[in-house]
PDB file of C-alpha atoms in Angstrom:
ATOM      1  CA  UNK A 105       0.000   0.000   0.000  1.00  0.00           C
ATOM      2  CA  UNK A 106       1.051   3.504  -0.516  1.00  0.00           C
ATOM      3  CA  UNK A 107       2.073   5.905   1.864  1.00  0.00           C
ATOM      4  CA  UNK A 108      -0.686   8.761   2.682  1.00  0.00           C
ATOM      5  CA  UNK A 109       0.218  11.563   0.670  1.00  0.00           C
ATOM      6  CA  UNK A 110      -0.455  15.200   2.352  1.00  0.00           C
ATOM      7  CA  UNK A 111      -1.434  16.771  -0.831  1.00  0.00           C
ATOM      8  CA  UNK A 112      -4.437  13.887  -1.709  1.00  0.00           C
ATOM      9  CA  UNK A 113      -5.167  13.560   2.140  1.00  0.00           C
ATOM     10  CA  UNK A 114      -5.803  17.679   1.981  1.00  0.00           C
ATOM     11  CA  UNK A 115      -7.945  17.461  -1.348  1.00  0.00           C
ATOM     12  CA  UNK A 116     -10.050  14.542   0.620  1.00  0.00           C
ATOM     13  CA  UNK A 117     -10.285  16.892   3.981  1.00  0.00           C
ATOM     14  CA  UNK A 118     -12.172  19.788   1.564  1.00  0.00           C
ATOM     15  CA  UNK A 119     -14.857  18.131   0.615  1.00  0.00           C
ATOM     16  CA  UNK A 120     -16.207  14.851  -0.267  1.00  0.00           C
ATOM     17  CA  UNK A 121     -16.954  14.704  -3.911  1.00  0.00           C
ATOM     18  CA  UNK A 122     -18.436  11.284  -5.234  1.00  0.00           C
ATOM     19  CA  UNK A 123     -16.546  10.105  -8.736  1.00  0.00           C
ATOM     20  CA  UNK A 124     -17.768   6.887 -11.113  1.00  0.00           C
ATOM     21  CA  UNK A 125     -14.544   5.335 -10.246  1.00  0.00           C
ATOM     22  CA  UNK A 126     -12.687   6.669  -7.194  1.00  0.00           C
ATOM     23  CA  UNK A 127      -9.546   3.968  -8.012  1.00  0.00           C
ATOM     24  CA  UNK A 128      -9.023   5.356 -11.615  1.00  0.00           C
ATOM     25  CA  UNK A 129      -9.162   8.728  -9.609  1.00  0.00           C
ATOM     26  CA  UNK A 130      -6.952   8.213  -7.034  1.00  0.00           C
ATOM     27  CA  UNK A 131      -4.607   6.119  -9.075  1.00  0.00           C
ATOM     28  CA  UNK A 132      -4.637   9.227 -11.965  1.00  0.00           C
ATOM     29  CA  UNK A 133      -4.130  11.813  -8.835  1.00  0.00           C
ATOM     30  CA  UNK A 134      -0.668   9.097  -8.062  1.00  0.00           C
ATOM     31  CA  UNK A 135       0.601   8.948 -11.384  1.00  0.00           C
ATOM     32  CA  UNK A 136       0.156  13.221 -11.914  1.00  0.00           C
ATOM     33  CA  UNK A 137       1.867  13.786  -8.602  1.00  0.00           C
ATOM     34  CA  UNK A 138       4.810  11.515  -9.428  1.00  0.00           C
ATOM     35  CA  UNK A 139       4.993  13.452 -12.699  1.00  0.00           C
ATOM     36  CA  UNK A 140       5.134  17.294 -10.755  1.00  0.00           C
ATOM     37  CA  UNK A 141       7.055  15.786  -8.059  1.00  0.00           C
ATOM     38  CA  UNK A 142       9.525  14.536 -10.886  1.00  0.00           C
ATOM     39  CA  UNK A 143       9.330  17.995 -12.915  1.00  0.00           C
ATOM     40  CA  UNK A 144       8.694  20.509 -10.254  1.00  0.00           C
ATOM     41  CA  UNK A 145      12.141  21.603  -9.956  1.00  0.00           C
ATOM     42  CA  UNK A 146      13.427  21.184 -13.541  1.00  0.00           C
ATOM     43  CA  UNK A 147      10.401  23.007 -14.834  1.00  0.00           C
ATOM     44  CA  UNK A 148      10.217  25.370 -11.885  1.00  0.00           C
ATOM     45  CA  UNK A 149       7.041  24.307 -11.069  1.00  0.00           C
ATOM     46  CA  UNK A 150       5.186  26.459  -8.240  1.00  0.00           C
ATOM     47  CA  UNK A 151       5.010  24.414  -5.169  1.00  0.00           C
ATOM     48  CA  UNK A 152       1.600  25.591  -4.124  1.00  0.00           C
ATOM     49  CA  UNK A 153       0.471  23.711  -7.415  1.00  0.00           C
ATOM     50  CA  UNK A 154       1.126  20.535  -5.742  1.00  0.00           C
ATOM     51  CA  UNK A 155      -2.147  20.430  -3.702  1.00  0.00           C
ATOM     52  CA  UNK A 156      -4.079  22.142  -6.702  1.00  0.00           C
ATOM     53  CA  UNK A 157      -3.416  18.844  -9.136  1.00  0.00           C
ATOM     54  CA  UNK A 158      -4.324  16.639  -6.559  1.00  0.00           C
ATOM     55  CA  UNK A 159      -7.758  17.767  -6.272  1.00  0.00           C
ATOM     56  CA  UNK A 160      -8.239  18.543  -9.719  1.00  0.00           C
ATOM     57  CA  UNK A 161      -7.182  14.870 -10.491  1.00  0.00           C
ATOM     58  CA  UNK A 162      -9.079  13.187  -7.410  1.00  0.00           C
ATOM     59  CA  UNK A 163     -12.172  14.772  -8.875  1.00  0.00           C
ATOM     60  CA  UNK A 164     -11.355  15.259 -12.895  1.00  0.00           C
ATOM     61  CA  UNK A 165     -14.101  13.130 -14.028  1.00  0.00           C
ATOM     62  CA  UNK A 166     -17.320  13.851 -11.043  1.00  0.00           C
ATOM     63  CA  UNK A 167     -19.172  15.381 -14.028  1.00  0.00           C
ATOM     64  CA  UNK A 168     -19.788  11.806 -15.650  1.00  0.00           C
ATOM     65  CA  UNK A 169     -22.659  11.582 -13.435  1.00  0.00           C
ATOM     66  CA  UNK A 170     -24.078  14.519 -16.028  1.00  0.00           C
ATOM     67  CA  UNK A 171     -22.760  13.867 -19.122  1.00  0.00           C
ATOM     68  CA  UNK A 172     -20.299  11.205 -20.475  1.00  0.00           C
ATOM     69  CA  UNK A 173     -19.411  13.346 -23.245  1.00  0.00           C
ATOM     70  CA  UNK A 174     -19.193  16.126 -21.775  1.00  0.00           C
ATOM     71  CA  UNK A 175     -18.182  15.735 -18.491  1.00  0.00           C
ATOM     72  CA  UNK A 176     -15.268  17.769 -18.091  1.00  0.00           C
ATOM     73  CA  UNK A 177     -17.519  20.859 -18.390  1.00  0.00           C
ATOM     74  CA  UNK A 178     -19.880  18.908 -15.887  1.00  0.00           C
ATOM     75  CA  UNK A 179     -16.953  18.290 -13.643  1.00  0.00           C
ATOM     76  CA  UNK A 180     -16.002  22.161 -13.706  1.00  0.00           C
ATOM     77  CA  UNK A 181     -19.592  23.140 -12.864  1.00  0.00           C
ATOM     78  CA  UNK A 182     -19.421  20.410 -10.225  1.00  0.00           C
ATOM     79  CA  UNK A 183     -16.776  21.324  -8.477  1.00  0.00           C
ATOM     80  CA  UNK A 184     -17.225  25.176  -8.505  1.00  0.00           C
ATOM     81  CA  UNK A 185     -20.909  24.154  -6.779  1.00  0.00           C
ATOM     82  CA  UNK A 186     -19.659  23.111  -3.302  1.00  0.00           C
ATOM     83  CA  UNK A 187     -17.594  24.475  -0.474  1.00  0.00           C
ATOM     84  CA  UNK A 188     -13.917  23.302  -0.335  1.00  0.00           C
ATOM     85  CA  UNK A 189     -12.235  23.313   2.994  1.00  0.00           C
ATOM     86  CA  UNK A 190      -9.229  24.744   3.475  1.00  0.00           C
ATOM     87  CA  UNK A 191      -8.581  26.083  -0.244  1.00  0.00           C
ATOM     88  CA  UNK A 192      -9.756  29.643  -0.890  1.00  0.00           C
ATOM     89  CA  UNK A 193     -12.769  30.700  -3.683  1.00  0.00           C
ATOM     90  CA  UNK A 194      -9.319  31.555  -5.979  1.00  0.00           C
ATOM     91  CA  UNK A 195      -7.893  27.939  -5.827  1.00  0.00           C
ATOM     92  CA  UNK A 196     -11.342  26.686  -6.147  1.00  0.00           C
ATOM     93  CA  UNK A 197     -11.558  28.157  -9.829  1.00  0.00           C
ATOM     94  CA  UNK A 198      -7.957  27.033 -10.315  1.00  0.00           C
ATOM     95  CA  UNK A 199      -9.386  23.588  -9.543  1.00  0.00           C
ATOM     96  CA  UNK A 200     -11.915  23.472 -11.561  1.00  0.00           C
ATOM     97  CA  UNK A 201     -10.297  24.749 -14.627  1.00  0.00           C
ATOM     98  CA  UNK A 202      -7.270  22.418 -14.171  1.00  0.00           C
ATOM     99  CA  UNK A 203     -10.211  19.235 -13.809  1.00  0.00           C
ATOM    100  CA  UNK A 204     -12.381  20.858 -16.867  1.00  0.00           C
ATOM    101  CA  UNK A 205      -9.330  20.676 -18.967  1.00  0.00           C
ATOM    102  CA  UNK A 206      -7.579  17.431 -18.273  1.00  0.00           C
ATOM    103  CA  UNK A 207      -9.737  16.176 -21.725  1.00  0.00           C
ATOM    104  CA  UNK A 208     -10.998  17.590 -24.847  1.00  0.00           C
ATOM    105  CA  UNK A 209     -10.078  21.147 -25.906  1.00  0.00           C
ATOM    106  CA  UNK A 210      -7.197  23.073 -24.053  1.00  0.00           C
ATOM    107  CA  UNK A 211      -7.408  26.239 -22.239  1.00  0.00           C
ATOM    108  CA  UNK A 212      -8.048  28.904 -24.481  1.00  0.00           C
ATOM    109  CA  UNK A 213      -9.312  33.073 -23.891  1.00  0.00           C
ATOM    110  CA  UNK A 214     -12.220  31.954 -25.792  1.00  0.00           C
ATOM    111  CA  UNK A 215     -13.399  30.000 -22.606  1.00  0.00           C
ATOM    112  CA  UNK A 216     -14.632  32.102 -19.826  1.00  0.00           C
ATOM    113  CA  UNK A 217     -13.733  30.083 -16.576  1.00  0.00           C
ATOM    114  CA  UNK A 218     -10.306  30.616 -18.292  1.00  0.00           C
ATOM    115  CA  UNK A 219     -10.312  34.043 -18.482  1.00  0.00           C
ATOM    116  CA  UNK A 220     -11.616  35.310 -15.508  1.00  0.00           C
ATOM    117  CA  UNK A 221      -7.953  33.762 -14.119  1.00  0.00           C
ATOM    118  CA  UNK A 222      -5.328  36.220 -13.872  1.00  0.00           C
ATOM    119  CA  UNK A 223      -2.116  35.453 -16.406  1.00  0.00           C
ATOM    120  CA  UNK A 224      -0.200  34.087 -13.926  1.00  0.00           C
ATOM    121  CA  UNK A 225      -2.646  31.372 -12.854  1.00  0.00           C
ATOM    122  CA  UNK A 226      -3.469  30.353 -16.094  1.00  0.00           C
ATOM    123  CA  UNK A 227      -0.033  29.889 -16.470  1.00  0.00           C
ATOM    124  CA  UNK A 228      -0.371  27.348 -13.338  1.00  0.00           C
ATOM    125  CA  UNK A 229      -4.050  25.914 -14.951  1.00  0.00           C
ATOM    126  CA  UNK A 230      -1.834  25.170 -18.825  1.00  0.00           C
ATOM    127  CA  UNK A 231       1.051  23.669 -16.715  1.00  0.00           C
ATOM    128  CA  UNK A 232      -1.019  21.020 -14.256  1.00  0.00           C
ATOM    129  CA  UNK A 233      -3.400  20.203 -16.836  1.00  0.00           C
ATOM    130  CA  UNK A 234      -0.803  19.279 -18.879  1.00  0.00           C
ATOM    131  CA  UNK A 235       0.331  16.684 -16.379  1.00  0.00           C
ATOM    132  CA  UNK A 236      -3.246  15.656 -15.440  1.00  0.00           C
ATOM    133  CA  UNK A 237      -3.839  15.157 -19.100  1.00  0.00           C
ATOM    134  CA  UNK A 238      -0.775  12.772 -19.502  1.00  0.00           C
ATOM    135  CA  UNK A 239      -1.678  11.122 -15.967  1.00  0.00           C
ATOM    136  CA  UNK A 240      -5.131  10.403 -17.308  1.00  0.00           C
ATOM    137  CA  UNK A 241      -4.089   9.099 -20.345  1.00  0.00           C
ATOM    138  CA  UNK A 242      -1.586   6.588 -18.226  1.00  0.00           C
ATOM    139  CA  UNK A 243      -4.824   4.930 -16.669  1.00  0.00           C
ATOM    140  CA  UNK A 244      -7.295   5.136 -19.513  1.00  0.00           C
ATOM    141  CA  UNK A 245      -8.004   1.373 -19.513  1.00  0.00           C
ATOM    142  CA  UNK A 246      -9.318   2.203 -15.356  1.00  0.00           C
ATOM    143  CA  UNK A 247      -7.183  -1.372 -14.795  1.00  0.00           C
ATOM    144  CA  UNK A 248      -3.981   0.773 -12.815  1.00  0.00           C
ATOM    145  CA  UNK A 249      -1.556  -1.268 -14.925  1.00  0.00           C
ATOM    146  CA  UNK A 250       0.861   1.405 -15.048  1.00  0.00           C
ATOM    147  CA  UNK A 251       2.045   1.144 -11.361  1.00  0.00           C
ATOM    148  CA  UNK A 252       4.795   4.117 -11.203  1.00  0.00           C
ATOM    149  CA  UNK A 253       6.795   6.194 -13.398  1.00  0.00           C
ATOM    150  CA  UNK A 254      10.249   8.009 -13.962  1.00  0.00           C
ATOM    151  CA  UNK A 255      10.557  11.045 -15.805  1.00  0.00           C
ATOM    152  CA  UNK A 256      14.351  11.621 -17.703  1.00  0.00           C
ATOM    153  CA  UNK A 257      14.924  15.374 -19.229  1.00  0.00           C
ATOM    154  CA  UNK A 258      16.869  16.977 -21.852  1.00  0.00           C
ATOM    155  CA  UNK A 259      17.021  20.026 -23.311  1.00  0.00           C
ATOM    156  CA  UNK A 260      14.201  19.842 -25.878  1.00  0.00           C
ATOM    157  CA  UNK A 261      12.334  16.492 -24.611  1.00  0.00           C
ATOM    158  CA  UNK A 262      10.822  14.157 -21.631  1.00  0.00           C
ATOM    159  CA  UNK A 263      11.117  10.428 -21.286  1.00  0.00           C
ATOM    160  CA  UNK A 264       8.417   9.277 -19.314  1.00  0.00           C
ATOM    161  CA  UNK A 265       9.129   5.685 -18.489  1.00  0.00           C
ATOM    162  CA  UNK A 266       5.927   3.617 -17.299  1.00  0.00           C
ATOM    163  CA  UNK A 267       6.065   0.756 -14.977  1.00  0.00           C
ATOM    164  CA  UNK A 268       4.399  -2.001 -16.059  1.00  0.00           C
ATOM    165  CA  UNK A 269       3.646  -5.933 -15.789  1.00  0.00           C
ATOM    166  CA  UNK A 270       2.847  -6.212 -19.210  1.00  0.00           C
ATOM    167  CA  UNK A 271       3.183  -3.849 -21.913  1.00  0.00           C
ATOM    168  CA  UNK A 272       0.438  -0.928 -21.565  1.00  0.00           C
ATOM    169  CA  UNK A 273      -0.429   0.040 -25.033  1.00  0.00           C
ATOM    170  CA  UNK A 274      -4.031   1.865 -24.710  1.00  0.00           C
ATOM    171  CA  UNK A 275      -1.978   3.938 -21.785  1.00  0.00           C
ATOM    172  CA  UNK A 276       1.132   4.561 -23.710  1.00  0.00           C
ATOM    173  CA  UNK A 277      -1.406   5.875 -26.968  1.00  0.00           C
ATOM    174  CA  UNK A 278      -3.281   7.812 -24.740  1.00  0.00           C
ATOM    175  CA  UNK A 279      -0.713   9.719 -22.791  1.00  0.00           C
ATOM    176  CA  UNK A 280       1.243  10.312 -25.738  1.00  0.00           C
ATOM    177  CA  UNK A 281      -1.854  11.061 -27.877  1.00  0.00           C
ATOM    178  CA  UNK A 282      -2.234  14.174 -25.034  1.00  0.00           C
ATOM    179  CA  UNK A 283       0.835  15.670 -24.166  1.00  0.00           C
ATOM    180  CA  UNK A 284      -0.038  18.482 -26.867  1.00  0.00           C
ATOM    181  CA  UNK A 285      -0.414  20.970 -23.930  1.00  0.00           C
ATOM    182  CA  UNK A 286       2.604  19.840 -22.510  1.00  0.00           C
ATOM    183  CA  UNK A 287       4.896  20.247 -25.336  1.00  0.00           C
ATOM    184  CA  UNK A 288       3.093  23.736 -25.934  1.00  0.00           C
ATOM    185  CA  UNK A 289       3.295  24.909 -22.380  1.00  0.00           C
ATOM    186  CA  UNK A 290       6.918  23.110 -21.556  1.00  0.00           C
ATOM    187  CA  UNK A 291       8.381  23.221 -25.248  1.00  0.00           C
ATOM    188  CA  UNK A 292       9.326  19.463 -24.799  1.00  0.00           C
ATOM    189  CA  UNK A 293       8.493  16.410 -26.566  1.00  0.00           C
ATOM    190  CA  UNK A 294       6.677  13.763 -24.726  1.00  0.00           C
ATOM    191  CA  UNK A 295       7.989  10.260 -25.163  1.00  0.00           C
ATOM    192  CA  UNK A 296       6.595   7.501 -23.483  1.00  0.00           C
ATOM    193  CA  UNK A 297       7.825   4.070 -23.260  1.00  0.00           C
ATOM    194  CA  UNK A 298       7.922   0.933 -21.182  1.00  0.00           C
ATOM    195  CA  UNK A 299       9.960  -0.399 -18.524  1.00  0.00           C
ATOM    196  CA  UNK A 300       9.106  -3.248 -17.332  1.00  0.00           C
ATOM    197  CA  UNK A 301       8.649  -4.277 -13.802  1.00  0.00           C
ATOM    198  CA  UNK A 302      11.502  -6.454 -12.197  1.00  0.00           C
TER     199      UNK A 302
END
């Protein structure tokens, strides 16, 4: 079993927000915190986001209880409807945004929950919805068969190597199918391969 992590146990302590499939969620909120803890000081990533992508993940898909097809809208309406504990009406929209865009379209101007952020927390919403995006994508089967990661960097590119029993080809389409945002936000190419487990 995993240790408790502070930044999931805080997103749990703020509210209690029911999800289709709370082990895909939790697992997606373990893989996108190994990726920021990984990248946070290469990519000067703001600690403060830390807590931020773990919510976001833990509750990136609650709108499927809406709308399949358009639940990350749902999930963004969701989560701007109820109190959170211990994060302020500012981190809230962060949140949100970050959970509405871990699928589908990325954050544009065009959108208004995106908007109404100042620059510099967009910034933060285009960074951690990058990683939530590629996080998600590393459990899209909902089977967890990606069980860790490691993340190697070089100047123009990231290696994201994915833990695995057996090779974990829907994951390693989908995560590499959406690390567009990332290599827009970062300026790195995404590659994702296997390593299999010992």
């Amino acid at each position: 079993m995993r240790d408790t992590d502070l930044s999931i146990e805080r997103a749990r302590a703020a509210a209690s927000i029911e999800t289709p499939d709370p082990d895909h969620a939790e697992h997606v909120a373990f893989l996108a915190l190994r990726l920021f803890d990984q990248l946070r000081e290469p990519l000067a990533l703001p600690p403060e986001g830390r807590d931020l992508l773990a919510a976001a993940a833990l509750w990136h898909d609650c709108g499927q209880f809406r709308s399949l097809t358009d639940h990350h809208r749902h999930s963004f309406d969701r989560i701007m409807a109820l109190p959170l504990r211990g994060f302020d009406r500012a981190q809230q929209l962060m949140i949100a945004t970050i959970a509405r865009y871990h699928r589908a379209a990325e954050p544009s101007l065009a959108h208004p929950q995106f908007k109404r952020l100042p620059p510099r927390e967009r910034h933060l919403v285009e960074q951690l919805a990058a990683l939530l995006r590629i996080a998600e994508g590393l459990d899209a089967s909902h089977q967890r068969c990606v069980r860790d990661l490691t993340v190697d960097l070089t100047d123009d590119s990231v290696t994201i190597s994915v833990q695995s029993e057996i090779y974990p080809t829907l994951e390693i389409e989908k995560a590499q199918a959406r690390s567009g945002l990332f290599r827009k936000v970062f300026g790195k190419q995404v590659i994702v391969r296997w390593a299999r487990l010992p």
